[in-house]
Every structure is written in structure tokens, then in C-alpha cells.
XYZ file of N, CA and C in Angstrom:
771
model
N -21.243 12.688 10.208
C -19.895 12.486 9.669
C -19.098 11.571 10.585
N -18.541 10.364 10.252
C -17.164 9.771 10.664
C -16.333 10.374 11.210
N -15.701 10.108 12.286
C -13.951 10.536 12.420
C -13.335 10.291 11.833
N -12.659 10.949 10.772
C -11.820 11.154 9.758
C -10.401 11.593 9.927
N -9.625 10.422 9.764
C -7.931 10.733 10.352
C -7.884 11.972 8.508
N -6.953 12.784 8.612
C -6.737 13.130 7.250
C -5.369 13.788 7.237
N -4.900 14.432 6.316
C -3.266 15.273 5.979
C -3.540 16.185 5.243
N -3.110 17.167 5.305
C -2.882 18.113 4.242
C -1.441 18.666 4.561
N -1.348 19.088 3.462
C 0.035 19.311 2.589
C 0.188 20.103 1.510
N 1.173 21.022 1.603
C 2.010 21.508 0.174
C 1.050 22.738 -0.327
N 1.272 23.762 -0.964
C 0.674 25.136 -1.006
C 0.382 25.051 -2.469
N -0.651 25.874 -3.069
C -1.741 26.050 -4.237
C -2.709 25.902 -4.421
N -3.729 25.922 -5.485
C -4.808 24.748 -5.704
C -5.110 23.872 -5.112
N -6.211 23.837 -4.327
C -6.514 22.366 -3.638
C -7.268 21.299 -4.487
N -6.782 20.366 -3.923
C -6.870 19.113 -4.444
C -7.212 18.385 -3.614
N -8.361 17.000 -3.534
C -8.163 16.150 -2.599
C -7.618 14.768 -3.178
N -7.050 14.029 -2.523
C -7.127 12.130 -3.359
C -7.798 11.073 -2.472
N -8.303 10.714 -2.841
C -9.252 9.825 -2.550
C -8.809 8.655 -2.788
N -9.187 7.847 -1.613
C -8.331 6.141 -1.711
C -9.559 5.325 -2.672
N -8.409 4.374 -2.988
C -9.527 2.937 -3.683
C -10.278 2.601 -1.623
N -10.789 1.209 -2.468
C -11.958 0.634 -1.255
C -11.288 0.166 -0.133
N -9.698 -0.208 -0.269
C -9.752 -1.155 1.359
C -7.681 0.560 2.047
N -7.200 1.017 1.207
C -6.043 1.527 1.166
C -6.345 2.623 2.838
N -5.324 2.971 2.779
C -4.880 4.316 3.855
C -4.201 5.368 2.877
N -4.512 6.233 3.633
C -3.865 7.741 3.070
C -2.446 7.694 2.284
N -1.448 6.937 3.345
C -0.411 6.453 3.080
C 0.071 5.885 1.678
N -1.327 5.250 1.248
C -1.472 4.795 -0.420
C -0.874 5.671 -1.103
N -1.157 7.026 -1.269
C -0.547 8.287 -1.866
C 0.756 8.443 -1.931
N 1.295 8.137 -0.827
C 3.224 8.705 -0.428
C 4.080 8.453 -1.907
N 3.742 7.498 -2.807
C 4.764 7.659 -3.928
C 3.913 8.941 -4.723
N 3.187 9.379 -4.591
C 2.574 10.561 -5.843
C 2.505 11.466 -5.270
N 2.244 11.845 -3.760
C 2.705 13.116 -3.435
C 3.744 14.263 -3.443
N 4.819 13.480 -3.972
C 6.027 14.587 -3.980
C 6.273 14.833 -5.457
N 5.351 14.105 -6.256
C 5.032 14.678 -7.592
C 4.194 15.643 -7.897
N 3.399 15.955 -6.736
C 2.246 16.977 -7.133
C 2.622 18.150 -6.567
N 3.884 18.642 -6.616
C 4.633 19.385 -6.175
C 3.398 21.121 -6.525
N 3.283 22.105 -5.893
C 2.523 23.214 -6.287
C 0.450 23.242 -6.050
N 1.077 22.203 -5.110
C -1.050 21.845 -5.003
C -0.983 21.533 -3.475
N -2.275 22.230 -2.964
C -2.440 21.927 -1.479
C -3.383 20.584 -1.667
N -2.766 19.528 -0.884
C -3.133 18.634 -1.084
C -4.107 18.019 0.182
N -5.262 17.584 -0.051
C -5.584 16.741 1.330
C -6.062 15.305 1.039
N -5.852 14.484 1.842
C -5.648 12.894 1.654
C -6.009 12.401 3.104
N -6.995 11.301 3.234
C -7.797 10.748 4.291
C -8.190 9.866 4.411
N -8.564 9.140 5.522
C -9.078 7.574 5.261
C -10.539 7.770 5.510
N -10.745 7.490 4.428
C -12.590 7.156 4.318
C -13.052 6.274 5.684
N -14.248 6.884 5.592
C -14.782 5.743 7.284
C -14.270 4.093 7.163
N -13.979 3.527 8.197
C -13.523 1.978 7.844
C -11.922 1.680 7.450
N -11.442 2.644 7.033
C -10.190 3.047 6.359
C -9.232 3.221 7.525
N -7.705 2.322 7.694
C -6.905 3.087 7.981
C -7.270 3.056 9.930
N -6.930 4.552 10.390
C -7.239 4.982 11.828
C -8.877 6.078 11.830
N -9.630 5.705 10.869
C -10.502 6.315 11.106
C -11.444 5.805 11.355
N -12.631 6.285 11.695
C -13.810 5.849 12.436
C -14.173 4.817 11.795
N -15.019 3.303 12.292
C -15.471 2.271 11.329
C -17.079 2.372 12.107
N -17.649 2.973 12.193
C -18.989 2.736 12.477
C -19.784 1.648 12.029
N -21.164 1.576 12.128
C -22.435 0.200 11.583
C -22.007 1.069 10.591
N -22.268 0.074 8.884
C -22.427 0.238 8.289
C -23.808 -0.021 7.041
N -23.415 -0.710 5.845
C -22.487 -0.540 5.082
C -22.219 0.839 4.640
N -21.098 1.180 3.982
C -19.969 2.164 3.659
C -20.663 2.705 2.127
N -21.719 3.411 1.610
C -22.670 3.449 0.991
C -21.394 4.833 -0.036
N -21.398 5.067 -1.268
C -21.327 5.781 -2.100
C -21.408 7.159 -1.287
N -22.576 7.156 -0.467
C -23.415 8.350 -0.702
C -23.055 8.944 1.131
N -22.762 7.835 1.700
C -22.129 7.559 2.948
C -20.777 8.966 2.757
N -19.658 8.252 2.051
C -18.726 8.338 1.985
C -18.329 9.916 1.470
N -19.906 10.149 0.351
C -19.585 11.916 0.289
C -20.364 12.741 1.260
N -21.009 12.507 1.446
C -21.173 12.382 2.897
C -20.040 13.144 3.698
N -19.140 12.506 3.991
C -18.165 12.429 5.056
C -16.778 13.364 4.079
N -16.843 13.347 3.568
C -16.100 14.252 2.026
C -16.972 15.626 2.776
N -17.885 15.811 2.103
C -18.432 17.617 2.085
C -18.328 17.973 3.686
N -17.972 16.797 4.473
C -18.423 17.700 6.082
C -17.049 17.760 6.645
N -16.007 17.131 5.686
C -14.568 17.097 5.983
C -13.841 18.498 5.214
N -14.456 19.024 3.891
C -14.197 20.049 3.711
C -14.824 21.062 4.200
N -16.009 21.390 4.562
C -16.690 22.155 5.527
C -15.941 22.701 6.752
N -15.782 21.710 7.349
C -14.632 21.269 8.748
C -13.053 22.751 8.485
N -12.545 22.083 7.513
C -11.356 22.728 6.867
C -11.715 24.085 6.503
N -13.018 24.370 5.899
C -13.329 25.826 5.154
C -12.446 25.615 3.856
N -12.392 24.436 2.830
C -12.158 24.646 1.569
C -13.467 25.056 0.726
N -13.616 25.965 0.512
C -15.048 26.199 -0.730
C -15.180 25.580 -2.078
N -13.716 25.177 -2.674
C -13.369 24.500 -4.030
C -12.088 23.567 -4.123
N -12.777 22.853 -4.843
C -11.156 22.027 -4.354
C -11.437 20.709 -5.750
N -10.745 20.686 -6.435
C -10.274 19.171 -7.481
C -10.340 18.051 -6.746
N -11.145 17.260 -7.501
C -10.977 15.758 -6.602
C -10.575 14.823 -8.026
N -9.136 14.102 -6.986
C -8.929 12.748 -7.777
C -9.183 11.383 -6.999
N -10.172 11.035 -7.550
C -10.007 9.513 -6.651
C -9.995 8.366 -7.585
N -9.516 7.133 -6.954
C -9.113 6.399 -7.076
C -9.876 4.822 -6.904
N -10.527 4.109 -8.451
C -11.206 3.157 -7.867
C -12.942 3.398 -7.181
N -12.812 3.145 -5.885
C -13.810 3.620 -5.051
C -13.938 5.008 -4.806
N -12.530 5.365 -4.375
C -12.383 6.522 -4.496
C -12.889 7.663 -5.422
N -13.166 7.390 -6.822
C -13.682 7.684 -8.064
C -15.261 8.062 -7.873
N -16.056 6.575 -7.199
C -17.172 6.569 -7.389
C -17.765 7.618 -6.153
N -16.581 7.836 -5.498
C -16.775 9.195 -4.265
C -17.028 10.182 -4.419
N -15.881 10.156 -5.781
C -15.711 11.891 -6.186
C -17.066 12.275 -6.799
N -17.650 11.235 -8.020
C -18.729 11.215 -8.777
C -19.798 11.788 -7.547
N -20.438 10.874 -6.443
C -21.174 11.293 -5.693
C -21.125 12.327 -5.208
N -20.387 12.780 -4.692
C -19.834 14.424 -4.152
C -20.401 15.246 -5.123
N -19.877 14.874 -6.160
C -19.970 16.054 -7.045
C -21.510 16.012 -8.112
N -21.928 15.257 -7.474
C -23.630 14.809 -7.995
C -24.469 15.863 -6.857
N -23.793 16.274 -5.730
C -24.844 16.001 -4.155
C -24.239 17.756 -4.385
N -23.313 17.991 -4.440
C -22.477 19.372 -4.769
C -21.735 19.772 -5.818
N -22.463 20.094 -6.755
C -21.284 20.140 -8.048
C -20.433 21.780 -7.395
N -20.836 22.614 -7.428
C -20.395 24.063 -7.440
C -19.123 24.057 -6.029
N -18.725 22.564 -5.467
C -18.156 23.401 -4.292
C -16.871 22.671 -5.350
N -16.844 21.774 -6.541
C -15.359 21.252 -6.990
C -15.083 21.755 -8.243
N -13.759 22.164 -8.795
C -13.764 22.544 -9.592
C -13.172 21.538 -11.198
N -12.520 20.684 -10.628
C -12.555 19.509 -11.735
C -12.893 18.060 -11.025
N -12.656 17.075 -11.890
C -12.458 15.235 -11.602
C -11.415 15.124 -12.052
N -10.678 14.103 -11.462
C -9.758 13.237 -12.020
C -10.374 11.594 -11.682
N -10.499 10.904 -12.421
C -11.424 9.840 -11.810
C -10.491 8.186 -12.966
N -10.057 7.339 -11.779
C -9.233 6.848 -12.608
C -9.792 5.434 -11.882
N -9.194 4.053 -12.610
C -9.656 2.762 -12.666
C -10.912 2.825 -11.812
N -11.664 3.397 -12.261
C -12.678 3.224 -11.395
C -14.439 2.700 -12.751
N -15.166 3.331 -12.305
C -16.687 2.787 -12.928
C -17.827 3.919 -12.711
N -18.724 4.031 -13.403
C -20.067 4.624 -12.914
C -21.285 3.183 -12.485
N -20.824 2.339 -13.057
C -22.435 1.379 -12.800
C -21.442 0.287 -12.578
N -22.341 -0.978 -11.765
C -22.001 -1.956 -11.607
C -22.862 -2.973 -12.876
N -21.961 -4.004 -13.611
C -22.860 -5.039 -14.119
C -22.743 -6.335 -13.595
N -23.239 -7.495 -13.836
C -23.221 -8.615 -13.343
C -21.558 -9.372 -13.357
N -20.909 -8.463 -14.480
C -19.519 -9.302 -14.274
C -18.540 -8.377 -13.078
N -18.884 -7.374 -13.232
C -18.283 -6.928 -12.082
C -18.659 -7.312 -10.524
N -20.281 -7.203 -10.464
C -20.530 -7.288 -8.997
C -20.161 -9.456 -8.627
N -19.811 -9.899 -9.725
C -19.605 -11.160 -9.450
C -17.733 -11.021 -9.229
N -17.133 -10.309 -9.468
C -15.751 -10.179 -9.409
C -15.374 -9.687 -7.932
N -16.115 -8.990 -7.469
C -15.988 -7.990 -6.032
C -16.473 -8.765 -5.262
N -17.821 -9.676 -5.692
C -18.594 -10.663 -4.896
C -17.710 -12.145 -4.292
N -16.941 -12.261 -4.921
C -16.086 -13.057 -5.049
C -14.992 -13.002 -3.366
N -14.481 -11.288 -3.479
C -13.630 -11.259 -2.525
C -14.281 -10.835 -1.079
N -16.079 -10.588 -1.086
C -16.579 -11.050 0.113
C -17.055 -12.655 0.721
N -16.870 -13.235 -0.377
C -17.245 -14.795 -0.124
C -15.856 -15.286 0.466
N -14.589 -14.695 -0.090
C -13.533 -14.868 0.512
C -13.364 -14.413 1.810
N -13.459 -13.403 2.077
C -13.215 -12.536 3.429
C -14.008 -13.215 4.422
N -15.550 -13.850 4.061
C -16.195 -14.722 4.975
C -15.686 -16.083 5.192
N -15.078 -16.283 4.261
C -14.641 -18.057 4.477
C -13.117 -18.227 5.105
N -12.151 -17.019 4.455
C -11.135 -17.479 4.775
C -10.475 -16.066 5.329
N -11.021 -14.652 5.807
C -10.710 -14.054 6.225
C -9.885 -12.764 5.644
N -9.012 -12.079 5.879
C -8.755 -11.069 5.132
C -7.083 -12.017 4.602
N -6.521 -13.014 4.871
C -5.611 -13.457 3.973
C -5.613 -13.926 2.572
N -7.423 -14.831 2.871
C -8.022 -15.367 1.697
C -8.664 -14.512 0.978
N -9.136 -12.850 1.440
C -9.589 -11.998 0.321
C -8.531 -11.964 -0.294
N -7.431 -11.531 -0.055
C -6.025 -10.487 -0.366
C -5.612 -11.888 -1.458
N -5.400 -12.982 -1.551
C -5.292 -14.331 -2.161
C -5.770 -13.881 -3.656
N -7.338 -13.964 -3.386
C -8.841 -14.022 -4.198
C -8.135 -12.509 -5.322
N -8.023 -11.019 -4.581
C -8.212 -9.864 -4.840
C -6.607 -9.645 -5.789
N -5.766 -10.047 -5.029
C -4.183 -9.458 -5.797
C -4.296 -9.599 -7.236
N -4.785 -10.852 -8.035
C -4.479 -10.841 -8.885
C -5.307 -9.696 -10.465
N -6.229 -9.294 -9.771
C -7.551 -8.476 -9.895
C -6.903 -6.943 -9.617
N -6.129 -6.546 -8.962
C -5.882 -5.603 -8.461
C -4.513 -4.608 -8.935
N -3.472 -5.701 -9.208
C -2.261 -5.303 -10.016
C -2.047 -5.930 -11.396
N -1.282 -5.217 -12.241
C -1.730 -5.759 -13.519
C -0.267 -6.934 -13.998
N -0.094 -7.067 -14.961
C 0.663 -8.793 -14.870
C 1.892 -8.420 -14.691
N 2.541 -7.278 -15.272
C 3.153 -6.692 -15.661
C 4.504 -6.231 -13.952
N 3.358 -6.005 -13.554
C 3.741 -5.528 -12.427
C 3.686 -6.471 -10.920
N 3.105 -7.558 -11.127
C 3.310 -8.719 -10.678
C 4.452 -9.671 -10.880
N 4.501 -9.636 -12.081
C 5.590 -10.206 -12.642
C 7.086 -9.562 -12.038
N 7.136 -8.323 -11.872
C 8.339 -7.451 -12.038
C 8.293 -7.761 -9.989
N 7.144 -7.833 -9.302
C 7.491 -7.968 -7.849
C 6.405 -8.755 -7.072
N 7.106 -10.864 -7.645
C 6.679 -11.465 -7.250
C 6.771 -11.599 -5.838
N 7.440 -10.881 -4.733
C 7.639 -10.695 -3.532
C 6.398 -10.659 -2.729
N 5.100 -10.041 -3.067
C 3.834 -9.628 -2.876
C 2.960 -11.011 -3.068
N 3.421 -11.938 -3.449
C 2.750 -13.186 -3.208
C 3.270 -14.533 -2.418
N 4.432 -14.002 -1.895
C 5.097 -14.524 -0.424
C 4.071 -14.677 0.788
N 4.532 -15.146 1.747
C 3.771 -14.630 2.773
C 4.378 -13.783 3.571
N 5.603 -13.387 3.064
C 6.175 -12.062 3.781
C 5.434 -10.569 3.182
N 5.030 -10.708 1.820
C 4.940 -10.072 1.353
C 2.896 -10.107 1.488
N 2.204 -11.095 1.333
C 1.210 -10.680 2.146
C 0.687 -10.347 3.442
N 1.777 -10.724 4.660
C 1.838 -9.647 5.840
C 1.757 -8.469 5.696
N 2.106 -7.490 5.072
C 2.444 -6.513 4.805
C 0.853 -5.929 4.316
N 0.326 -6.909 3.452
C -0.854 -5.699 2.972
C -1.681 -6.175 3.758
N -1.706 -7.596 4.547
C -2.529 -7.982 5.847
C -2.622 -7.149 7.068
N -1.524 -6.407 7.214
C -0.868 -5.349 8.326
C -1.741 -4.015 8.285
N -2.387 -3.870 6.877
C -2.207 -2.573 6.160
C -3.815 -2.727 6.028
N -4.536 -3.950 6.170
C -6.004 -3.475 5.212
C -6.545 -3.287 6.950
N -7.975 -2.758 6.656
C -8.823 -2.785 7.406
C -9.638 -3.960 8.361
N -9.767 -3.714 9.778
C -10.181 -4.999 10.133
C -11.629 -5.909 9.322
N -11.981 -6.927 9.151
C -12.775 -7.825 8.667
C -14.047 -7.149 8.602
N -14.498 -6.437 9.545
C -15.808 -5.933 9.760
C -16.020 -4.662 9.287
N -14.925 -4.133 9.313
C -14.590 -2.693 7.903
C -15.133 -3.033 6.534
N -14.027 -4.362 6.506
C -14.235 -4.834 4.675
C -15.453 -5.238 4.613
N -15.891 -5.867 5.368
C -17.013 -6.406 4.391
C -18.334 -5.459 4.297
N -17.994 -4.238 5.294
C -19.067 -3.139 5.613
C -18.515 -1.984 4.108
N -17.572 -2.277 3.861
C -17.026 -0.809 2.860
C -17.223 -2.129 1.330
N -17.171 -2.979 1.015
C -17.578 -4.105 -0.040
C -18.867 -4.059 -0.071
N -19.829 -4.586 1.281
C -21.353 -4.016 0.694
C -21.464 -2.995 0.219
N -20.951 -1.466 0.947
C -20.961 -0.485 0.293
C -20.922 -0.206 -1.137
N -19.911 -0.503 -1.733
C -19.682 -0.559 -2.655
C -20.722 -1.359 -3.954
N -21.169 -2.490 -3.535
C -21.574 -3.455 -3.930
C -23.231 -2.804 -4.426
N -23.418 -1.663 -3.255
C -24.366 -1.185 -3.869
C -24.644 0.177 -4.122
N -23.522 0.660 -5.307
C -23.607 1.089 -6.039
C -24.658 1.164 -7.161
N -25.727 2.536 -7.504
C -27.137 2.475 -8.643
C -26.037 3.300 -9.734
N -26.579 2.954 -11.151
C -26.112 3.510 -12.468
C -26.004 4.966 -12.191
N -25.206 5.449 -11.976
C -24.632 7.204 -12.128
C -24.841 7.908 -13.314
N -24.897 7.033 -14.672
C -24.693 7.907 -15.923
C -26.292 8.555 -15.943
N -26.873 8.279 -16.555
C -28.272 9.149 -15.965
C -27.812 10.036 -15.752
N -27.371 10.664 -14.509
C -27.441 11.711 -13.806
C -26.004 12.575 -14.293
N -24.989 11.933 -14.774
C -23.834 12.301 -14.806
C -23.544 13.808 -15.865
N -24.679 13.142 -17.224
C -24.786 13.869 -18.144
C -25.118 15.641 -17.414
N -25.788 16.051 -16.299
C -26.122 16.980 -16.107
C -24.549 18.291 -15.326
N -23.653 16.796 -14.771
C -22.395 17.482 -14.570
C -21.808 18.142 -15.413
N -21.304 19.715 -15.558
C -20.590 20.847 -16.053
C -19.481 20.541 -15.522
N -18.411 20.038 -15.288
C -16.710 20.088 -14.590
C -15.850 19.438 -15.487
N -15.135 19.856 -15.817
C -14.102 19.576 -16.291
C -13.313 18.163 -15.772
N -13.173 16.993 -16.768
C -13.293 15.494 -16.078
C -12.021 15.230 -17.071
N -11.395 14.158 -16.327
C -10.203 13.572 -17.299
C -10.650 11.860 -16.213
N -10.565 11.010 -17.293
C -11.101 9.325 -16.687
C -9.419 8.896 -17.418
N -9.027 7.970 -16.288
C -7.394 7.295 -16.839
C -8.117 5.681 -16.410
N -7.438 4.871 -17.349
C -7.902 3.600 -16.504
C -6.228 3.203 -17.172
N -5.945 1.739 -16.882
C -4.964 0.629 -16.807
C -4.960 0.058 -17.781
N -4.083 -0.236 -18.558
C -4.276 -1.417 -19.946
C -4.471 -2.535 -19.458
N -3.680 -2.528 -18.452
C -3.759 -3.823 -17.836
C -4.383 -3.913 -16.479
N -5.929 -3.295 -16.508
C -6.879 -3.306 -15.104
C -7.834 -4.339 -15.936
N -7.703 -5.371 -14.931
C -9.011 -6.773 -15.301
C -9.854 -6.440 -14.139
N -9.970 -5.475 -12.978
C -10.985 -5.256 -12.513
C -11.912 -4.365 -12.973
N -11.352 -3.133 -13.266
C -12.125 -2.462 -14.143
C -11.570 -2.117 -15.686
N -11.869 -2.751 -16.685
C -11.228 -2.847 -17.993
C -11.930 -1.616 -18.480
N -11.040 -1.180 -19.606
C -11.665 0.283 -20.930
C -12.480 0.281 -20.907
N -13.923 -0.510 -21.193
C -15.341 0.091 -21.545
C -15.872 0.683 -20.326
N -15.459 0.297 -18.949
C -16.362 1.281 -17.878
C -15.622 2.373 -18.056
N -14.214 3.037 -18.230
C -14.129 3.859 -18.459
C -14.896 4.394 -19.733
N -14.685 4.110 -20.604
C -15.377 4.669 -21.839
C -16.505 5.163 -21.656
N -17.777 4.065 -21.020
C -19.239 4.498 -20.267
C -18.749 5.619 -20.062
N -17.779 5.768 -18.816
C -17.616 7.164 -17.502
C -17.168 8.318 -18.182
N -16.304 8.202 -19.391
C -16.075 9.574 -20.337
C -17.121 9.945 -21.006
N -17.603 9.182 -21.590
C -18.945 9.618 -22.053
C -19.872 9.948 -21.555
N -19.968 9.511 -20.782
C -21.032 10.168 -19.914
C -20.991 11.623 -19.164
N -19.545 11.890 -19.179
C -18.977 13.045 -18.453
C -18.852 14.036 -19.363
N -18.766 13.240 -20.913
C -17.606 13.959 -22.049
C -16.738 14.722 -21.403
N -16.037 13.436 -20.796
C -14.969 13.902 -20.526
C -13.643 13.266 -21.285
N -12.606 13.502 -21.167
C -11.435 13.030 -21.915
C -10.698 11.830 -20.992
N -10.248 10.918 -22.182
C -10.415 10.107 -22.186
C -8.723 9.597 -22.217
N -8.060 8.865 -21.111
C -6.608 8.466 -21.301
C -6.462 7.291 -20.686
N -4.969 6.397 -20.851
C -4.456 5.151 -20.520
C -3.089 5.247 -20.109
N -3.159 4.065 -18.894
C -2.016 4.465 -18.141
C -1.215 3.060 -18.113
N -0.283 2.710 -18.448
C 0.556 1.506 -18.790
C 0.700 0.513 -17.714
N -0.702 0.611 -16.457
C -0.798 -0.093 -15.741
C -1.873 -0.856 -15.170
N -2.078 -1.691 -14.259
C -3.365 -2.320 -14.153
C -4.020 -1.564 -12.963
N -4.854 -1.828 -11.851
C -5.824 -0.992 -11.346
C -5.295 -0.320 -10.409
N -4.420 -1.026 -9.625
C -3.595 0.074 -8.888
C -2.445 1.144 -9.243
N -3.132 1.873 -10.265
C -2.132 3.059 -10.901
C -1.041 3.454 -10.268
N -1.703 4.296 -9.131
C -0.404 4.986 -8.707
C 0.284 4.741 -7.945
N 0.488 2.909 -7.751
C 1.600 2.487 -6.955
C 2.088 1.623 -7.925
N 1.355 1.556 -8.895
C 2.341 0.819 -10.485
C 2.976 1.965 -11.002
N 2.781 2.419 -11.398
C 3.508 3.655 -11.611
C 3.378 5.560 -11.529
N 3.165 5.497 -10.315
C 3.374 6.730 -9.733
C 3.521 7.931 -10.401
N 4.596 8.051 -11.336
C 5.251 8.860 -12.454
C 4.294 9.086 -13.621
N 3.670 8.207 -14.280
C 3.068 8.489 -15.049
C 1.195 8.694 -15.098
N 1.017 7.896 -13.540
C -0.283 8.707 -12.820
C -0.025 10.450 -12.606
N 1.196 10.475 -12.118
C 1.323 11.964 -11.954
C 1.203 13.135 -12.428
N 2.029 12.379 -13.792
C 2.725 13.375 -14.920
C 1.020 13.579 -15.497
N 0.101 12.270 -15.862
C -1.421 12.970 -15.941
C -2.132 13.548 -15.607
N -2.340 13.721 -14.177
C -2.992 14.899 -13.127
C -2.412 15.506 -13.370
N -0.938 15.820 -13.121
C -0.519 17.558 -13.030
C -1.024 18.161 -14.647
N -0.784 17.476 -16.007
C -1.054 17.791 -17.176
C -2.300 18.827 -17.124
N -3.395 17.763 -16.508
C -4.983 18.300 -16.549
C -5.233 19.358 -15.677
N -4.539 19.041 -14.696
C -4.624 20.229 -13.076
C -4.525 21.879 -13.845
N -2.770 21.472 -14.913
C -2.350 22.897 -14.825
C -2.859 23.098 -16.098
N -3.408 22.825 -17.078
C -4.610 22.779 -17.620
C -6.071 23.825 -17.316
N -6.397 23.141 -16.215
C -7.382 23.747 -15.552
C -7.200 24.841 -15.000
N -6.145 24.927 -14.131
C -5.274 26.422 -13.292
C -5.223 27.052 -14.136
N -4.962 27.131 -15.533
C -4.131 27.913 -16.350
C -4.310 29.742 -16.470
């Protein structure tokens, strides 16, 4: 297991959230004070943030991995996972390697399989990160990442004041491109997915051009799980926070009931 910076917070049901591929814990701070009634824990995946960046690459399988030995650590026996993105394809693994220690998914802009248009979309922002560093990924990636909508509303983020800020914020160079291979090699999950029993809710973005409706669709189906849309592009819950929220808590207290 990694050294794992992490937080926990707030009394009930545990829950964990799980970051997309390059974020910090910190990613969370607008949706945490919405999940008001849930013990929450939130962490930076290896590479992530202040936590350990070891040799890599940052493998799926890596990453739950470092998930089951972080709840172990804690003594949670059950706990809801929502992740996010990468984060998603975390929860999936976890709960492939351990189904019985979680008791639902929340699994949002994220994927079960990679195809050629995707791994050429992601491929894209390591050819960047090699040529022009983590300014020229963040260049390559923004527009892929937030949806128009929300670009539009805070063109500030394509300043260079405003890419300091997520330059400040990502992981050093040798993180990314170790947590991007990771990623990158990602094998088809559905196969295996069908054998998961948990209770799954998949949200994606109307407006996510990184991961558009049909990988969700694949990922509900495959889960039969239920199936929703969130009036934003891939970074949900910092496009809108409120209505990422208002969906987890729906399904959470749902599940609690």
C-alpha cells in the first residue's frame, strides 16, 4: 500500500469519494457539506495530491489495492463508494477484488472499457505532458474535461491566471504520466461486472465529450444498474455540486432506508 494522505468526516453511513485521475481530496469541498448525515472518507490516490508517488504505472488494480488496505487501516467493514471518472474505474475494481466489504456504487462520468476513441483522447494528453509539460496537458485536457456550458459561464480558467491555479494543483509530471499509463491500461470490466450483486446508480454529463452516454449505458447495463444525467460535462461535481449531490444523497437514502 501507498502513503495515503486521507480525511474523514461527518457521522452515519460510510461512504468513500474517490477522485477523477489527476484531482486532490480537496476536489470534494463543494459536495461535502451536501452530504450532510454520512461519514465520509476522501483521499489522494497514490501520485495524487500529498500522497505517496512511487514507480509506477498507477494500474486500476494498483489503486484498489491501496483502497481495501486504507479501509482495513481504518477498520471500516462496509462502506458505499462514489467515484469519480478514474475514480469510478476504482470503485468497479474494488468491488470486483471485494464485493462483500461495499455496500453500493455510485459511479459517475466515468467507463468500464477503453475503445480506440477514447484511449486516442487520453493519449493525446500524454503526448502533451511529454512535449509541453503539465501546462500543455492542462491546454490539450480543459476542453475535454468541462462541458461548454460551464466554460462558457467561467472563461477565467483559460487565462493564465487561471491555469496557474490548476498547474499549482495537479500532480508533478512523473505522477501524471505514471497515473495516465495507469489508466491507459485499463482491460474490459463488463465480462466480469455482470457477476456484481450491489446496488449501482451510473450519472454521466450531457455535456461530457470525454466520456459521452454510451459508456455509461455499457456501465448500467452491465451493472443493471440505473441509469441518470447530470446537466453537466465530466467534471460533475465542480459543475454543479448541487445536483451531483442531490443524486447521491437520493440513492444513498434509498439504500439506508
Amino acid at each position: 500500500m501507498a502513503r495515503l494522505r486521507y480525511r474523514v468526516e461527518g457521522e452515519g453511513p460510510k461512504v468513500v469519494l474517490l477522485n477523477g485521475l489527476f484531482q486532490r481530496l480537496e476536489s470534494w469541498d463543494p459536495v461535502v457539506p451536501l452530504l450532510g448525515g454520512y461519514t465520509l472518507l476522501r483521499y489522494d490516490m497514490r501520485g495524487q495530491g500529498e500522497s505517496e508517488a512511487p514507480e509506477g504505472p498507477y494500474t486500476p488494480k494498483a489503486h484498489a489495492q491501496d483502497l481495501l488496505a486504507l479501509l482495513q487501516e481504518l477498520g471500516w467493514e462496509e462502506a458505499s463508494l462514489v467515484g469519480l471518472s478514474n475514480g469510478g474505474i476504482v470503485a468497479l475494481q474494488a468491488a470486483l477484488m471485494a464485493p462483500t466489504r461495499f455496500r453500493s456504487l455510485v459511479l459517475a462520468c466515468t467507463t468500464p472499457y477503453l475503445d480506440p476513441a477514447l484511449k486516442a483522447k487520453v493519449g493525446s494528453w500524454l503526448h502533451a505532458l511529454k512535449t509541453g509539460g503539465t501546462p500543455l496537458r492542462l491546454r490539450v485536457a480543459l476542453p475535454w474535461i468541462y462541458g461548454a456550458g460551464f466554460l462558457n459561464a467561467h472563461p477565467e480558467l483559460l487565462t493564465e491566471e487561471g491555469l496557474a491555479s490548476l498547474i499549482a494543483q495537479a500532480p508533478d509530471e512523473r505522477a501524471q504520466e505514471r497515473l495516465l499509463l495507469g489508466f491507459l491500461s485499463l482491460e474490459d470490466l463488463r465480462p466480469r461486472l455482470h457477476s456484481l450483486a450491489l446496488p449501482a446508480l451510473v450519472l454521466y454529463g450531457k455535456e461530457d465529450l470525454l466520456f459521452p452516454k454510451p459508456y455509461a449505458q455499457a456501465l448500467a447495463e452491465a451493472l443493471g444498474a440505473e441509469l441518470q444525467a447530470l446537466p453537466t460535462g465530466h467534471a460533475a461535481p465542480l459543475e454543479d455540486p448541487l445536483a451531483f449531490a442531490q443524486a447521491v444523497r437520493k440513492f444513498l437514502e434509498e439504500i439506508h432506508a
